[in-house]
Short mmCIF file of C-alpha atoms in Angstrom, two decimals:
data_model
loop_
_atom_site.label_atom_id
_atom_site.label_comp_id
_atom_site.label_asym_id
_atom_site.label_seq_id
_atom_site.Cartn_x
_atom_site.Cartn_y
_atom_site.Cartn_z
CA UNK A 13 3.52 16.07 -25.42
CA UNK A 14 6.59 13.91 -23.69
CA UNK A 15 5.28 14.57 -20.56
CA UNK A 16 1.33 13.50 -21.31
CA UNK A 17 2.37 10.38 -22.94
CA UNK A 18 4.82 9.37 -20.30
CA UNK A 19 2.33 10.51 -17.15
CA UNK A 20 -0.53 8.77 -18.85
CA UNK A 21 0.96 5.54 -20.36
CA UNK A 22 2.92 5.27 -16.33
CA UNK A 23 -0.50 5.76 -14.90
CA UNK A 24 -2.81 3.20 -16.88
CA UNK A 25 0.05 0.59 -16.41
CA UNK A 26 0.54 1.17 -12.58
CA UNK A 27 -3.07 1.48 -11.83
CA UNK A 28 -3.86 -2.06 -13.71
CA UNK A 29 -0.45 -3.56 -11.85
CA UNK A 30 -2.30 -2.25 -8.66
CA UNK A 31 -5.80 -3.25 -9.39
CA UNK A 32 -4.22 -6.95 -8.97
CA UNK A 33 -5.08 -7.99 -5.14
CA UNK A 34 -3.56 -10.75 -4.20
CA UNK A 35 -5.10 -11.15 -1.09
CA UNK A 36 -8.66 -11.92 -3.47
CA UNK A 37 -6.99 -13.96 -6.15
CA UNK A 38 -4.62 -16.55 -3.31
CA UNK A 39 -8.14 -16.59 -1.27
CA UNK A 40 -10.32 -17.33 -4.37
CA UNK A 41 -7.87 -19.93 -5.66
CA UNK A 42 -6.93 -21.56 -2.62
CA UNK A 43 -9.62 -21.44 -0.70
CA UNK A 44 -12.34 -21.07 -2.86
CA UNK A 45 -13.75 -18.17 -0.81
CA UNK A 46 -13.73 -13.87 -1.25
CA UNK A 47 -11.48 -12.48 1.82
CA UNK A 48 -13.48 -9.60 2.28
CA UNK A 49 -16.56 -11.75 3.59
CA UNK A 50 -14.34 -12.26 6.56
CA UNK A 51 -13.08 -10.14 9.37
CA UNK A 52 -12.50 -6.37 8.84
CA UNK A 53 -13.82 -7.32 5.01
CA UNK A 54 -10.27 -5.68 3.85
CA UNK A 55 -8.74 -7.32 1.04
CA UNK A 56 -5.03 -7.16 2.43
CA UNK A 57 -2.30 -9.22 4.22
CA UNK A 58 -3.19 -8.69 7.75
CA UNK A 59 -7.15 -9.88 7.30
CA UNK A 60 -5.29 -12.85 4.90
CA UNK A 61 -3.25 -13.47 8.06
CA UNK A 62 -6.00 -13.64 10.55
CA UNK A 63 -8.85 -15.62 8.36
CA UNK A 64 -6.41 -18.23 6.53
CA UNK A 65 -3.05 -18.05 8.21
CA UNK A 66 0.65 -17.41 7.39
CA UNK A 67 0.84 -19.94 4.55
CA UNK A 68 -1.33 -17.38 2.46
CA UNK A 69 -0.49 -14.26 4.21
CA UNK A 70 3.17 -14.21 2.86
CA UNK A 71 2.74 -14.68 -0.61
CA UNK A 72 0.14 -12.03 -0.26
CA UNK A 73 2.58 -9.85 1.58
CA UNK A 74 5.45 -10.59 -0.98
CA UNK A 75 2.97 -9.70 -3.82
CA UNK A 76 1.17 -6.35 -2.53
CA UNK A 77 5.07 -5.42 -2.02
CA UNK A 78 6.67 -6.09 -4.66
CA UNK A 79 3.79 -4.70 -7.13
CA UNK A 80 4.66 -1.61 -6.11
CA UNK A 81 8.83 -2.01 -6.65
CA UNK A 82 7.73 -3.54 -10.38
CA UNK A 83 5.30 0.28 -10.79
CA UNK A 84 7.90 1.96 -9.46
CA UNK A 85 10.35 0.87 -11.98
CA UNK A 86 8.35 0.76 -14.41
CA UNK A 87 7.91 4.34 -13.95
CA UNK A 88 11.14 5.82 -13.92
CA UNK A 89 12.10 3.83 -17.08
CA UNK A 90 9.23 5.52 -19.26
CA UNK A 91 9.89 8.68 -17.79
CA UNK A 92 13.67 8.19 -18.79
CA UNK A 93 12.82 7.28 -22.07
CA UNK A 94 10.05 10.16 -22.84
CA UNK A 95 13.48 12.16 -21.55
CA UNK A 96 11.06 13.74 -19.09
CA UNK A 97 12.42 15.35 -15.88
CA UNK A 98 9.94 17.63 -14.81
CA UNK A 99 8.24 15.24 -12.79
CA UNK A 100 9.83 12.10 -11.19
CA UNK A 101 7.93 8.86 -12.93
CA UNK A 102 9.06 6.82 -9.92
CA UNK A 103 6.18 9.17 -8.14
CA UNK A 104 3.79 9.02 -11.06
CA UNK A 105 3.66 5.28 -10.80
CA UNK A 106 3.77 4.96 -7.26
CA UNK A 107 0.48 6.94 -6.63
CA UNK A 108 -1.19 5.30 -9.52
CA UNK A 109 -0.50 1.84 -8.14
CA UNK A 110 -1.06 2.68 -4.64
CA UNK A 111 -5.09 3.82 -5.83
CA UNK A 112 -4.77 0.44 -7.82
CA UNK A 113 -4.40 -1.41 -5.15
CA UNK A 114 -6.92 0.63 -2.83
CA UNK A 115 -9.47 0.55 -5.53
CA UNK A 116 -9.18 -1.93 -8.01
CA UNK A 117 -10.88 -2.23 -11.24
CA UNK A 118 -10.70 -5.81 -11.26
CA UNK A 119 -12.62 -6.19 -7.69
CA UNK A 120 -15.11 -3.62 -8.21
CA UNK A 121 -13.32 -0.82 -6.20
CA UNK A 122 -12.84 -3.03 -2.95
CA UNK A 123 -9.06 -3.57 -2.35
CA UNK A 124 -6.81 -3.26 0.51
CA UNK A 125 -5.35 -0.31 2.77
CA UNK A 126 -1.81 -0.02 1.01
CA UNK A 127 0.76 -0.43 3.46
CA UNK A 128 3.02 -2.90 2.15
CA UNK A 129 2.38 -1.30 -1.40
CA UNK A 130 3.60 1.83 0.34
CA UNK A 131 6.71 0.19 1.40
CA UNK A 132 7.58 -1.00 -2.13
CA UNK A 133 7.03 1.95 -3.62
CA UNK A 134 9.47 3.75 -0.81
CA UNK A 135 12.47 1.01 -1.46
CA UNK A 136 13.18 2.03 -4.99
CA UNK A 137 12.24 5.91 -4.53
CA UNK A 138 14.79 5.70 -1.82
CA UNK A 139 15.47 2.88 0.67
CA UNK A 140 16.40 5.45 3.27
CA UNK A 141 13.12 6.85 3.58
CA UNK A 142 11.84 3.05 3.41
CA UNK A 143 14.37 2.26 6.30
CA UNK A 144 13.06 5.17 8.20
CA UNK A 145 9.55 4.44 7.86
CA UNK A 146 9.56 0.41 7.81
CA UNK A 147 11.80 0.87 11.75
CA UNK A 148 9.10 3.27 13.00
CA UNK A 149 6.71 0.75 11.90
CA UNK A 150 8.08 -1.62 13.56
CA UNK A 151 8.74 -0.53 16.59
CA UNK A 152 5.08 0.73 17.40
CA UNK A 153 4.18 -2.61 16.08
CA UNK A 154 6.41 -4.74 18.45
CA UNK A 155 5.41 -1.85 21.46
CA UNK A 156 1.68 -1.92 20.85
CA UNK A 157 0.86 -4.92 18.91
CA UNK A 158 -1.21 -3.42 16.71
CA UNK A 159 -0.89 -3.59 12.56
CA UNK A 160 -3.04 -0.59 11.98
CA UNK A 161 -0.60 2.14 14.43
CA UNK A 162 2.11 0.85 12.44
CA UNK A 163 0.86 1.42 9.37
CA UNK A 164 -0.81 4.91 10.29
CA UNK A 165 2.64 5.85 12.01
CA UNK A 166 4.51 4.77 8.62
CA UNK A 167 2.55 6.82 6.66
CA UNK A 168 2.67 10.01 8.57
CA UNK A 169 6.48 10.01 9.18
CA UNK A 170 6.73 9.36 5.07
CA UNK A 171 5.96 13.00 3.86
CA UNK A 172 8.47 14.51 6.69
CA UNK A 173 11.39 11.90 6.14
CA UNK A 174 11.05 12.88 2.38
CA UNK A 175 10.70 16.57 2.65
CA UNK A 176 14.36 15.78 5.11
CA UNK A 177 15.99 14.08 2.64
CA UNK A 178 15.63 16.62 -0.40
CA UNK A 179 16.24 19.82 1.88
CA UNK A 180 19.23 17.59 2.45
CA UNK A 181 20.49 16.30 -0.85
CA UNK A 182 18.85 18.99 -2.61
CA UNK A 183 17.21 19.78 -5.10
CA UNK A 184 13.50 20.36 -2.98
CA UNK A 185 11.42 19.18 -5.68
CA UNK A 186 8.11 20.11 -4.42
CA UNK A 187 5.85 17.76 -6.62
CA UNK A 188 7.59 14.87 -4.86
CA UNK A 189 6.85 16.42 -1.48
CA UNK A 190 3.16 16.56 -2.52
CA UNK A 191 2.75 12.96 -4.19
CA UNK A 192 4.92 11.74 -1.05
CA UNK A 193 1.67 13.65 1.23
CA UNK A 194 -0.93 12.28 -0.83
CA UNK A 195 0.50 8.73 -0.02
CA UNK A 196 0.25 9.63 3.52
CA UNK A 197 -3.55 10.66 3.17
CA UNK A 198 -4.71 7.90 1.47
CA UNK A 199 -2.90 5.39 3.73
CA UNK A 200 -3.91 6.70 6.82
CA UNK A 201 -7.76 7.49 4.99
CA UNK A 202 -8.31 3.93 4.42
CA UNK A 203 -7.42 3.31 8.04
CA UNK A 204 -10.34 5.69 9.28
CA UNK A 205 -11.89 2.91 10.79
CA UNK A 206 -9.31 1.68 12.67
CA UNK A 207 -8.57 5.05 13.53
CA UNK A 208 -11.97 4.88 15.30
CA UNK A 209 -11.89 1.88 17.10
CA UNK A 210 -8.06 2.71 18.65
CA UNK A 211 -9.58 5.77 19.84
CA UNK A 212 -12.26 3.83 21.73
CA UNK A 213 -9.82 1.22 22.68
CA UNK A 214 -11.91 -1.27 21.09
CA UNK A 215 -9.19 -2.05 18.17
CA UNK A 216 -7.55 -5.77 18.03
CA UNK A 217 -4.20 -6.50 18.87
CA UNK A 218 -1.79 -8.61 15.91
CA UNK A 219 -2.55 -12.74 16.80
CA UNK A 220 -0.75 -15.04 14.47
CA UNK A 221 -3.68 -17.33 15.25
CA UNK A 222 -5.63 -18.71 12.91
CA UNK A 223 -8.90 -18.04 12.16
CA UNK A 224 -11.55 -20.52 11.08
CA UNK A 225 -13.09 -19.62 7.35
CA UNK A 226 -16.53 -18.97 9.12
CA UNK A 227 -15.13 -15.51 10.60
CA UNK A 228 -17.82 -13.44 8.80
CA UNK A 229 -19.09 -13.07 12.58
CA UNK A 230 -15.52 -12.00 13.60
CA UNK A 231 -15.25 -8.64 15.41
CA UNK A 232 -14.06 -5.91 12.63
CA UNK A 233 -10.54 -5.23 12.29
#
């Protein structure tokens, strides 16, 4: 019974945390406008960046990020206090506010692509892993320019600097391993389409340019 209260109450909480996009809300109340009528039509900090600039692409940044650190936590506290240790609550509440943020009740299912909610999610499971990932990231961003590699990269070195780190400290817990891969999936899922257009060479390169608010004729990104 522990464990179904503390799984379920950890999931409701981290999916609603999740479900709040930031990217929508600063571009709604700042701009009176819906991000997602703009460029790639993702509702996340890089299509912030490129349609309104840097003054509403960091708070957006700081907010998808730390969402996932205040999940996190959350997590492992209820988990503590249900005295449950079968499966890590940190994990519970990182995959429930990562499909928050993807698909988010509030926004009718339309959210972002979960990178930076990825990353704080990784710095309080362990900020090795999140140094691991987050210097990968960016060095194929600084090398190729583009957001989406780094973010795809990130995600599939996750899962193996994870599985590393447990064979290493021990105990290999192998839920972990699996909610760490199904991070990976949906990250790099989401990113199908930019998956596509890298392959054709067609994909955009990171400009810190801004873009004017009539971008719904912008090339997809």
């Amino acid at each position: 019974m522990e464990i179904f209260l503390a799984g379920v109450i950890t999931a409701v909480v981290s999916y609603l945390l999740g479900s709040i996009n930031f990217a929508i809300i600063f571009s709604k109340i700042f701009k009176k406008d819906d991000v997602r009528r703009h460029g790639s039509g993702n509702a996340g900090m890089t299509n912030v960046l490129r349609t309104y600039g840097a003054a509403l692409a960091i708070p957006t940044l700081l907010g998808d990020f730390l969402k996932g650190v205040a999940a996190v936590m959350i997590g492992k506290c209820l988990f503590e206090y249900f005295a449950v240790t079968v499966v890590d609550g940190q994990y519970v509440a990182g995959l429930f506010v990562l499909l928050g943020h993807v698909f988010p009740l509030f926004f009718k299912f339309r959210g972002g692509k979960g990178a930076m909610t990825s990353l704080g999610i990784m710095v309080i499971i362990d900020y090795r892993a999140f140094l691991v990932v987050i210097g990968i990231a960016m060095i194929v961003l600084l090398a190729s320019k583009y957001v989406s590699l780094a973010s795809i990269s990130g995600a599939v070195v996750y899962p193996i600097i994870t599985c590393i780190l447990m064979l290493s400290d021990g105990p290999f817990l192998v839920w972990n391993e699996i909610f760490a891969i199904i991070f990976a999936i949906i990250v790099i899922s989401k990113h199908h389409e930019n998956i596509g257009r890298l392959m054709k060479g067609t994909e955009s390169k990171l400009s810190l340019g801004k873009k004017k608010k009539n971008s719904e004729t912008a090339e997809k990104k």
